[in-house]
Coordinates of N, CA and C in Angstrom, one line a residue:
M1 N -2.5 39.8 65.3 CA -2.0 39.7 64.7 C -0.5 39.6 65.0
L2 N 0.3 38.7 64.5 CA 1.8 38.5 64.5 C 2.3 39.1 66.1
E3 N 1.5 38.3 67.0 CA 1.7 38.5 68.7 C 3.6 38.2 69.2
N4 N 3.9 37.3 68.5 CA 5.5 37.6 68.7 C 6.3 38.1 68.9
L5 N 6.2 39.0 67.4 CA 7.1 39.4 66.1 C 6.9 41.1 67.7
K6 N 5.6 41.5 67.6 CA 5.0 42.4 68.7 C 6.2 42.5 70.0
R7 N 5.7 41.4 69.9 CA 6.8 41.5 71.7 C 8.2 41.5 71.5
E8 N 9.0 40.5 70.3 CA 10.3 41.1 70.2 C 10.5 42.7 70.1
V9 N 9.6 43.4 69.1 CA 10.1 44.9 69.3 C 9.5 45.5 70.2
I10 N 8.5 45.0 71.3 CA 8.8 45.8 72.5 C 9.9 45.0 73.2
K11 N 10.1 44.3 73.5 CA 11.4 43.9 74.0 C 12.4 44.8 73.6
A12 N 12.6 45.1 72.2 CA 13.7 45.5 71.7 C 13.9 47.4 72.7
A13 N 12.8 47.4 71.7 CA 12.5 48.9 72.8 C 12.7 49.5 73.6
Q14 N 11.9 48.2 74.6 CA 12.9 49.1 75.5 C 14.0 48.8 76.4
D15 N 14.9 47.4 75.8 CA 16.0 47.2 76.4 C 17.0 48.4 75.6
G16 N 16.7 48.9 74.7 CA 17.3 50.4 74.2 C 17.0 51.5 74.9
Q17 N 16.2 52.0 75.4 CA 15.6 53.0 76.5 C 16.5 52.2 77.5
R18 N 16.8 50.6 78.6 CA 17.6 51.5 79.4 C 18.8 51.0 79.1
L19 N 19.3 50.6 78.3 CA 21.0 50.6 77.7 C 21.2 52.1 77.2
D20 N 20.4 52.9 77.1 CA 20.6 54.1 77.1 C 21.0 54.3 75.8
L21 N 20.6 53.7 74.5 CA 21.2 53.6 73.3 C 19.9 55.0 72.8
C22 N 18.8 55.1 73.5 CA 17.4 56.1 72.8 C 16.8 56.4 74.3
K23 N 16.5 57.6 74.3 CA 15.4 58.2 75.5 C 14.0 58.1 75.4
H24 N 13.6 57.7 76.5 CA 12.1 57.6 77.0 C 11.3 57.2 75.4
K25 N 10.6 58.5 75.1 CA 9.6 58.1 73.7 C 11.0 58.0 71.9
S26 N 12.0 58.3 71.9 CA 12.7 58.4 71.0 C 13.2 56.6 70.5
G27 N 13.6 56.8 68.6 CA 14.6 55.5 68.9 C 13.1 54.6 68.2
N28 N 13.2 54.4 66.9 CA 11.9 53.1 66.6 C 12.6 52.1 66.2
F29 N 12.1 50.8 66.2 CA 12.5 49.5 65.9 C 11.5 48.7 65.3
S30 N 11.7 47.7 64.2 CA 10.6 47.2 63.6 C 10.7 45.9 62.7
I31 N 10.1 45.1 62.4 CA 10.3 43.6 62.1 C 9.7 43.5 60.9
R32 N 10.0 42.7 59.9 CA 9.2 42.1 58.3 C 8.6 40.9 58.8
D33 N 7.5 40.5 58.8 CA 7.1 39.0 58.7 C 7.3 38.5 57.7
K34 N 8.5 37.2 57.9 CA 8.7 36.4 56.8 C 7.6 35.9 55.7
K35 N 6.6 35.7 56.4 CA 5.2 35.1 55.9 C 4.3 35.8 54.5
T36 N 4.0 37.4 55.5 CA 3.0 38.2 55.1 C 3.3 39.1 53.9
G37 N 4.5 39.4 54.8 CA 5.4 40.3 54.1 C 5.2 42.0 55.0
Y38 N 4.3 41.4 56.1 CA 3.7 43.2 57.1 C 4.7 43.2 57.8
V39 N 5.2 45.0 58.0 CA 6.0 45.1 59.1 C 4.9 45.4 59.9
V40 N 5.5 45.2 61.6 CA 5.0 45.6 62.6 C 6.5 46.7 63.4
V41 N 5.8 47.6 64.1 CA 6.6 48.7 63.8 C 6.1 49.5 65.3
T42 N 7.4 50.1 65.9 CA 6.6 51.0 67.4 C 5.9 52.5 67.1
P43 N 5.2 52.4 67.8 CA 4.1 53.5 67.7 C 5.0 54.9 67.9
S44 N 4.9 56.3 67.5 CA 4.6 56.9 68.0 C 4.2 57.7 69.0
G45 N 4.8 58.4 70.2 CA 5.1 58.9 71.6 C 4.4 57.8 72.0
V46 N 4.7 57.2 72.4 CA 4.7 56.2 73.6 C 5.7 56.0 74.3
N47 N 5.9 56.5 76.0 CA 7.0 55.4 76.8 C 7.3 54.3 76.2
R48 N 7.9 53.7 76.3 CA 8.6 52.5 75.4 C 8.5 51.3 76.8
E49 N 8.6 51.9 77.9 CA 8.5 51.1 79.2 C 6.9 50.7 79.2
E50 N 6.0 51.7 78.8 CA 4.5 51.5 78.7 C 4.2 50.4 77.8
L51 N 4.9 49.8 76.6 CA 4.2 49.2 75.6 C 3.6 48.2 75.9
T52 N 2.8 47.8 75.6 CA 2.3 46.5 74.7 C 1.9 46.3 73.5
A53 N 1.5 44.9 73.2 CA 1.5 44.8 71.6 C 0.2 45.3 71.8
D54 N -0.5 45.6 72.2 CA -2.4 46.8 71.4 C -1.7 48.0 71.1
D55 N -0.1 48.5 71.0 CA -0.2 49.8 70.7 C 1.7 49.4 69.9
I56 N 1.5 48.5 69.8 CA 2.5 48.1 68.0 C 1.3 48.2 67.2
C57 N 1.9 49.1 65.6 CA 1.7 49.1 64.8 C 2.2 48.1 63.4
V58 N 0.9 47.9 62.4 CA 1.5 46.4 61.6 C 0.8 46.9 60.0
L59 N 1.2 47.0 59.1 CA 0.7 47.7 57.6 C 1.9 47.0 56.5
T60 N 1.6 47.1 55.8 CA 2.5 46.9 54.5 C 3.7 47.3 53.8
V61 N 4.6 46.7 53.1 CA 5.7 47.3 52.9 C 5.2 48.6 52.2
D62 N 4.2 49.1 52.0 CA 3.8 49.4 50.8 C 3.5 51.3 51.5
G63 N 3.1 50.7 52.7 CA 2.9 52.0 54.1 C 0.9 51.3 54.2
E64 N 0.7 50.5 53.4 CA -1.3 50.5 54.1 C -1.2 50.3 55.7
L65 N -2.2 50.6 56.0 CA -2.2 49.9 57.4 C -3.1 48.9 57.7
I66 N -2.8 48.2 58.4 CA -3.3 46.4 58.4 C -3.7 46.4 59.7
E67 N -3.3 46.7 61.0 CA -3.7 47.1 62.1 C -2.9 47.8 63.2
V68 N -3.9 49.0 63.1 CA -3.6 49.8 64.4 C -4.4 49.8 65.8
K69 N -4.5 50.1 66.9 CA -5.4 49.9 67.9 C -5.1 51.1 69.3
N70 N -6.3 51.4 70.1 CA -5.5 52.9 70.8 C -5.5 54.0 70.1
D71 N -5.8 53.9 68.9 CA -5.6 55.3 67.9 C -4.5 55.6 68.0
R72 N -3.3 54.6 68.1 CA -1.7 54.9 67.9 C -1.7 54.9 66.4
K73 N -0.2 55.5 66.3 CA 0.0 56.3 65.0 C 1.9 55.3 64.8
P74 N 2.2 55.1 63.9 CA 3.6 54.4 63.5 C 4.5 55.1 63.7
S75 N 5.4 55.0 64.0 CA 6.2 56.0 64.6 C 6.5 56.9 63.0
S76 N 6.7 58.0 63.7 CA 6.7 59.2 62.1 C 8.3 58.7 61.2
E77 N 9.1 58.0 61.8 CA 9.7 57.4 60.5 C 10.1 56.1 59.9
T78 N 8.6 55.6 60.1 CA 8.3 54.9 59.2 C 8.3 54.5 57.5
M79 N 8.4 55.4 57.4 CA 8.7 55.5 55.6 C 10.3 55.6 55.9
M80 N 11.2 55.6 56.5 CA 12.4 54.8 56.4 C 12.7 54.0 56.2
H81 N 12.0 52.8 57.5 CA 11.7 51.6 57.8 C 11.6 51.5 56.5
L82 N 10.2 51.6 55.8 CA 10.1 50.4 54.1 C 10.8 51.0 53.6
E83 N 11.2 51.8 53.5 CA 12.4 52.2 52.2 C 13.9 51.0 52.6
V84 N 14.2 51.3 53.5 CA 14.9 50.2 53.8 C 14.6 48.6 53.6
Y85 N 13.5 48.1 53.8 CA 12.5 47.2 53.3 C 12.8 46.3 52.1
K86 N 12.6 47.5 51.2 CA 12.5 47.8 49.5 C 13.6 47.4 49.2
A87 N 15.0 48.2 49.6 CA 15.9 47.9 49.4 C 16.4 46.5 49.1
R88 N 16.6 46.3 50.8 CA 17.0 44.5 50.5 C 16.2 43.9 51.5
E89 N 15.8 42.6 50.2 CA 15.0 41.5 50.8 C 15.5 40.9 51.7
D90 N 17.0 41.1 52.0 CA 17.3 39.8 53.0 C 17.2 40.6 54.0
I91 N 16.7 41.6 54.6 CA 16.9 42.7 56.0 C 15.5 42.6 56.3
M92 N 15.1 42.1 57.5 CA 14.1 42.1 58.2 C 13.9 42.1 59.6
A93 N 14.7 43.2 60.2 CA 14.8 43.9 60.7 C 15.4 45.2 61.5
I94 N 14.1 46.2 61.5 CA 15.4 47.1 62.0 C 15.5 48.2 63.1
A95 N 16.9 48.5 63.7 CA 16.4 49.1 65.5 C 17.5 50.8 64.9
H96 N 16.5 51.3 65.2 CA 16.5 53.0 65.0 C 17.2 53.4 66.5
T97 N 18.5 53.8 66.7 CA 19.0 54.4 67.5 C 19.4 55.8 67.7
H98 N 19.3 57.0 69.1 CA 20.0 57.7 68.9 C 21.3 57.3 69.9
S99 N 22.3 56.6 69.8 CA 23.3 56.4 70.7 C 24.5 57.2 70.7
K100 N 24.9 58.4 72.1 CA 25.1 59.1 71.9 C 26.9 59.3 71.1
M101 N 27.9 58.4 71.5 CA 29.1 57.7 70.8 C 29.0 58.7 69.0
A102 N 28.1 57.3 68.6 CA 28.1 56.6 67.5 C 26.9 58.0 66.6
T103 N 26.2 58.9 67.5 CA 25.1 60.2 67.0 C 26.1 61.2 67.2
S104 N 27.2 61.4 67.5 CA 27.8 62.4 67.3 C 29.0 62.1 66.4
F105 N 29.2 60.7 65.9 CA 29.8 61.0 64.4 C 28.9 61.6 63.2
A106 N 27.2 61.5 63.5 CA 26.7 61.5 62.8 C 26.4 62.8 62.6
V107 N 26.2 63.5 64.2 CA 26.5 65.1 64.1 C 27.7 65.5 63.0
L108 N 28.4 65.4 62.9 CA 29.7 66.0 61.8 C 29.8 64.9 60.9
N109 N 29.0 64.2 60.2 CA 28.7 63.7 58.7 C 30.0 63.5 58.7
K110 N 31.0 62.0 59.6 CA 32.0 61.7 59.7 C 31.8 60.0 59.5
P111 N 31.9 59.5 58.4 CA 31.8 58.0 58.8 C 33.2 57.1 59.1
I112 N 32.3 56.0 59.9 CA 33.5 55.5 60.8 C 34.4 54.5 60.4
P113 N 35.2 54.1 60.6 CA 36.3 53.8 59.7 C 36.4 52.0 59.7
A114 N 36.3 50.9 59.2 CA 36.9 49.7 59.8 C 37.8 49.8 61.0
I115 N 38.2 49.9 62.3 CA 39.4 50.0 62.7 C 39.3 48.8 63.4
I116 N 38.3 48.0 64.1 CA 38.3 46.5 64.0 C 37.5 45.0 64.0
Y117 N 38.5 44.6 63.6 CA 37.9 43.4 62.8 C 36.3 42.9 63.0
E118 N 35.7 43.1 64.0 CA 34.3 42.6 64.1 C 33.4 43.1 63.7
V119 N 33.9 44.7 62.8 CA 33.2 45.2 62.0 C 32.9 44.4 60.5
A120 N 33.9 43.4 60.4 CA 33.7 42.1 59.4 C 32.0 41.8 58.9
T121 N 31.6 41.7 60.3 CA 30.0 41.3 60.3 C 29.4 42.6 59.7
F122 N 29.1 43.2 60.0 CA 28.5 44.6 59.3 C 28.2 45.1 58.0
G123 N 28.6 44.1 57.0 CA 28.2 44.5 55.4 C 29.0 46.0 55.3
L124 N 29.9 46.2 55.6 CA 30.4 46.9 55.0 C 31.1 46.9 53.9
K125 N 31.0 47.2 52.8 CA 31.0 47.2 51.5 C 32.5 48.0 50.8
D126 N 32.5 49.3 51.8 CA 33.9 49.8 51.5 C 34.5 50.3 52.9
A127 N 34.6 49.0 54.1 CA 34.8 49.3 55.0 C 35.1 50.8 55.8
V128 N 33.9 51.3 55.7 CA 33.1 52.6 56.7 C 31.3 52.0 57.0
V129 N 31.1 52.6 58.3 CA 29.8 52.7 58.7 C 29.8 55.0 57.4
P130 N 28.5 54.1 56.8 CA 28.4 55.1 55.7 C 27.5 56.4 56.5
V131 N 27.5 57.7 56.2 CA 26.4 58.4 56.4 C 25.4 58.9 55.9
A132 N 23.8 58.6 56.0 CA 23.0 59.3 55.2 C 23.0 60.8 55.2
P133 N 22.4 61.4 54.3 CA 22.6 62.7 54.2 C 21.5 63.6 55.1
Y134 N 21.8 64.7 55.2 CA 20.9 64.6 55.9 C 19.4 65.4 55.8
A135 N 18.4 64.8 56.1 CA 16.9 65.2 55.8 C 16.2 65.9 57.0
R136 N 15.3 65.9 57.1 CA 14.0 66.0 58.1 C 13.8 64.5 58.5
P137 N 13.7 65.0 60.4 CA 13.0 63.2 60.5 C 11.6 63.3 60.3
G138 N 11.2 62.5 59.8 CA 9.9 62.0 59.5 C 9.5 62.3 57.6
T139 N 10.4 62.2 57.3 CA 9.3 63.6 55.9 C 10.5 62.2 54.5
V140 N 9.5 62.1 53.5 CA 9.9 61.6 52.6 C 11.8 61.4 52.0
E141 N 12.3 62.7 52.7 CA 13.1 63.1 51.9 C 14.1 62.1 52.8
L142 N 13.9 61.9 53.7 CA 15.3 61.5 54.9 C 14.7 59.4 54.6
A143 N 13.5 59.2 54.4 CA 13.3 58.0 53.6 C 13.7 58.0 52.6
K144 N 14.2 58.4 51.7 CA 15.0 58.2 50.6 C 16.3 58.0 50.9
S145 N 16.7 59.0 51.8 CA 18.3 59.7 52.1 C 18.7 57.6 52.0
V146 N 18.0 56.9 52.5 CA 18.9 55.8 53.8 C 18.9 54.6 52.3
I147 N 18.6 54.9 51.2 CA 18.5 53.6 50.3 C 19.7 53.7 50.0
E148 N 20.7 54.6 49.1 CA 22.2 54.5 48.8 C 22.9 53.5 49.8
P149 N 22.7 54.6 51.5 CA 23.9 53.6 52.6 C 23.3 52.0 52.8
V150 N 22.3 51.6 52.6 CA 22.1 50.7 52.7 C 22.4 49.0 52.2
K151 N 22.1 49.7 50.8 CA 23.1 49.1 50.1 C 24.6 49.0 50.5
R152 N 25.2 49.6 50.8 CA 26.5 49.6 51.2 C 27.3 49.0 52.5
A153 N 26.1 49.2 53.3 CA 26.4 48.8 55.3 C 25.1 48.2 55.5
D154 N 25.2 47.1 56.3 CA 24.5 46.9 56.6 C 23.8 47.9 58.6
I155 N 24.9 48.8 58.4 CA 24.7 49.8 59.6 C 24.8 51.2 58.9
F156 N 24.3 52.1 59.7 CA 25.0 53.2 58.7 C 24.2 54.5 60.1
L157 N 25.0 56.1 59.8 CA 24.1 56.7 60.4 C 23.7 57.6 59.3
L158 N 22.4 58.5 60.2 CA 22.0 59.5 60.0 C 22.1 61.0 60.0
E159 N 22.7 61.3 59.3 CA 23.3 63.1 59.5 C 22.7 64.2 60.4
K160 N 23.2 64.4 61.8 CA 23.0 65.2 62.7 C 21.0 64.1 63.3
H161 N 21.4 63.1 63.0 CA 20.6 62.7 64.2 C 20.6 60.9 64.9
G162 N 21.3 60.1 63.7 CA 21.2 58.8 64.8 C 21.5 58.0 63.9
V163 N 21.5 56.5 64.6 CA 21.8 55.0 63.9 C 20.9 54.3 63.7
V164 N 21.1 53.6 62.2 CA 20.6 52.8 61.7 C 20.9 51.5 62.2
A165 N 20.6 50.0 62.3 CA 21.2 49.0 62.1 C 20.3 47.9 61.6
C166 N 20.5 47.0 61.1 CA 19.7 46.6 59.6 C 20.2 44.5 60.5
G167 N 19.1 43.7 60.4 CA 19.8 42.6 60.5 C 18.6 40.9 60.0
T168 N 18.9 40.4 59.5 CA 18.0 39.4 59.2 C 16.7 39.1 60.4
D169 N 16.8 39.0 62.0 CA 15.8 39.4 63.1 C 16.4 40.4 64.2
M170 N 15.3 40.3 64.7 CA 15.5 41.7 66.1 C 16.5 41.0 66.8
Y171 N 16.7 40.5 67.0 CA 18.5 40.2 67.9 C 19.5 40.8 67.4
E172 N 19.5 40.3 66.2 CA 20.7 40.5 65.1 C 21.1 42.2 65.3
A173 N 19.7 42.5 64.7 CA 19.5 44.5 64.0 C 19.6 44.9 65.3
F174 N 19.5 44.7 66.6 CA 19.5 45.4 68.3 C 21.1 45.3 68.8
L175 N 21.6 44.0 68.3 CA 23.2 43.9 69.0 C 24.0 44.7 67.8
R176 N 23.3 45.0 66.4 CA 24.6 45.4 65.7 C 25.1 47.4 66.4
A177 N 23.0 47.4 67.2 CA 23.2 48.9 67.4 C 23.9 49.2 68.5
Q178 N 24.4 48.2 68.8 CA 25.0 48.5 70.7 C 26.5 48.1 70.2
Y179 N 26.7 47.2 68.8 CA 28.0 47.0 68.8 C 28.9 48.6 67.8
V180 N 27.8 49.3 66.8 CA 28.4 50.6 66.8 C 28.2 51.6 67.4
E181 N 28.1 51.4 68.8 CA 28.1 52.9 69.7 C 29.7 52.2 70.1
E182 N 29.8 51.1 70.3 CA 31.2 50.8 70.9 C 32.5 50.8 69.9
L183 N 31.8 50.4 68.3 CA 33.1 50.8 68.1 C 32.9 52.4 67.7
A184 N 32.3 53.0 68.0 CA 32.0 54.7 67.9 C 33.2 54.8 69.1
E185 N 32.8 54.6 69.6 CA 33.9 54.8 71.2 C 35.1 54.0 71.6
V186 N 35.4 53.4 70.6 CA 36.9 53.0 70.4 C 37.5 53.9 69.4
Y187 N 36.4 54.3 68.4 CA 37.4 55.1 66.8 C 37.4 57.0 68.0
Y188 N 36.6 57.2 69.2 CA 36.6 58.9 69.5 C 38.0 58.3 70.3
Y189 N 38.4 57.4 71.8 CA 39.5 57.3 72.6 C 40.3 56.8 71.4
T190 N 40.7 56.4 70.2 CA 41.7 56.1 69.6 C 42.8 57.4 68.7
L191 N 41.1 58.1 68.4 CA 41.4 60.3 67.8 C 42.4 60.8 69.1
L192 N 41.3 60.2 69.6 CA 42.1 61.1 71.3 C 43.5 60.8 71.7
I193 N 43.5 59.4 71.2 CA 45.4 58.9 71.9 C 46.3 59.7 71.3
N194 N 45.6 59.1 69.5 CA 46.6 59.4 68.9 C 46.5 61.3 68.1
K195 N 45.7 61.6 69.1 CA 46.6 63.4 68.8 C 45.3 64.0 67.8
G196 N 43.9 63.3 67.6 CA 43.5 63.6 66.4 C 43.9 63.4 64.5
N197 N 44.9 62.2 64.8 CA 45.2 61.4 63.6 C 44.6 60.2 63.3
E198 N 44.5 60.4 62.0 CA 43.3 58.7 61.8 C 44.0 57.7 61.6
P199 N 43.8 56.5 62.9 CA 44.6 55.3 62.9 C 43.9 54.4 61.3
D200 N 44.9 53.4 61.7 CA 44.3 52.6 60.3 C 43.3 51.6 60.4
S201 N 43.1 51.6 59.2 CA 41.5 50.6 59.3 C 42.1 50.4 57.9
F202 N 41.1 49.1 58.2 CA 41.2 47.5 56.7 C 40.2 48.2 56.1
S203 N 40.3 47.1 54.8 CA 40.4 47.5 53.5 C 38.7 46.4 53.3
P204 N 38.2 47.1 52.2 CA 37.4 45.9 52.2 C 37.5 44.9 51.4
E205 N 38.6 44.7 51.3 CA 39.0 43.1 50.6 C 39.5 42.4 52.0
E206 N 40.2 43.1 52.9 CA 40.3 42.4 54.0 C 39.2 41.8 54.4
L207 N 37.9 42.6 54.6 CA 36.7 42.2 55.6 C 36.4 41.1 54.8
E208 N 35.7 41.3 54.0 CA 35.5 40.3 52.9 C 36.2 38.5 53.0
N209 N 37.3 39.1 53.2 CA 37.9 37.3 52.7 C 38.2 36.8 54.2
W210 N 37.4 37.5 55.2 CA 37.0 36.3 56.7 C 36.3 35.5 56.4
K211 N 37.0 33.7 56.8 CA 35.8 32.7 56.4 C 36.3 32.3 57.8
Y212 N 35.2 30.9 58.3 CA 35.2 30.2 59.4 C 36.4 29.1 59.3
P213 N 37.2 29.0 60.4 CA 38.5 28.7 60.2 C 38.3 26.8 59.9
E214 N 38.7 26.9 58.3 CA 39.3 25.3 58.4 C 38.7 23.8 59.2
K215 N 40.2 24.1 60.0 CA 40.2 23.0 60.9 C 38.8 23.1 61.8
L216 N 38.1 23.9 62.5 CA 37.2 23.7 63.0 C 36.4 23.5 62.0
E217 N 35.9 23.8 61.3 CA 34.5 23.2 60.2 C 34.7 22.3 60.0
K218 N 36.1 21.3 59.8 CA 36.8 19.7 59.8 C 36.5 18.8 61.1
N219 N 36.2 19.8 62.0 CA 36.0 18.9 63.8 C 34.5 19.0 63.3

C-alpha cells in the first residue's frame, strides 16, 4: 500500500541521517496521500539505514492504524504529525529533525529572525521561525503544541527538542529542513561577528511582497 510514498519517506529518513540532520534512530518523516488521506510515517526504534517498505506504517489522520508489518510501531511522535495535517490541509509532508544549530536555538527558546531573503519561501507570517512551547516528546501535549506555530510558518522549532519542516511534498519538506539549519548557522555567525547584537531582519510585509520577475514572466 502506497509503496511510492513509503520509498520517499525512507529516502528522506536515510538522507537525514547521512547529512547529520538526525542521528541513527532519531527524527521522523511522514507523507499524506492526496487520494486516500492516509499518512505514511517512519517507525519507532529502527536504524534508518535498515528501513524497508515493510517497516513504514500507514494510518488515518485520526490515528487509526491501516497497515503495520513486522510488529513495527509508528514513530512515537506520530500524533504531532497528525495534528499538523489537521491544522493545515495544504501540508502533505513533514520532516522532523534534530539538526545541531537550529536545535541550539530551540534549546534557548529563541525564534530565528528572517535575516536572509531565502526565507520568503518559508511561509513566515511573523518574519521569524517560531518556537513551539516545550512538551515531553511523544505526548498529546507535544502534539497540541505545534498547532499554533504551524499556522504561522511552514518551519518551526520545538523547544528543547528539534525542528519541524513542512511542505507540499517530501522533497520540499526535507529541503526546508536543510535550509533552516543553514539559516540557523548564518544567524549564529552573524551574532558572533556582531558581538551578540541582533542583526537587521526583514518585516513580514517585505517577505510577502516577493514576486516572480514580470519581465521573465512575459518571456
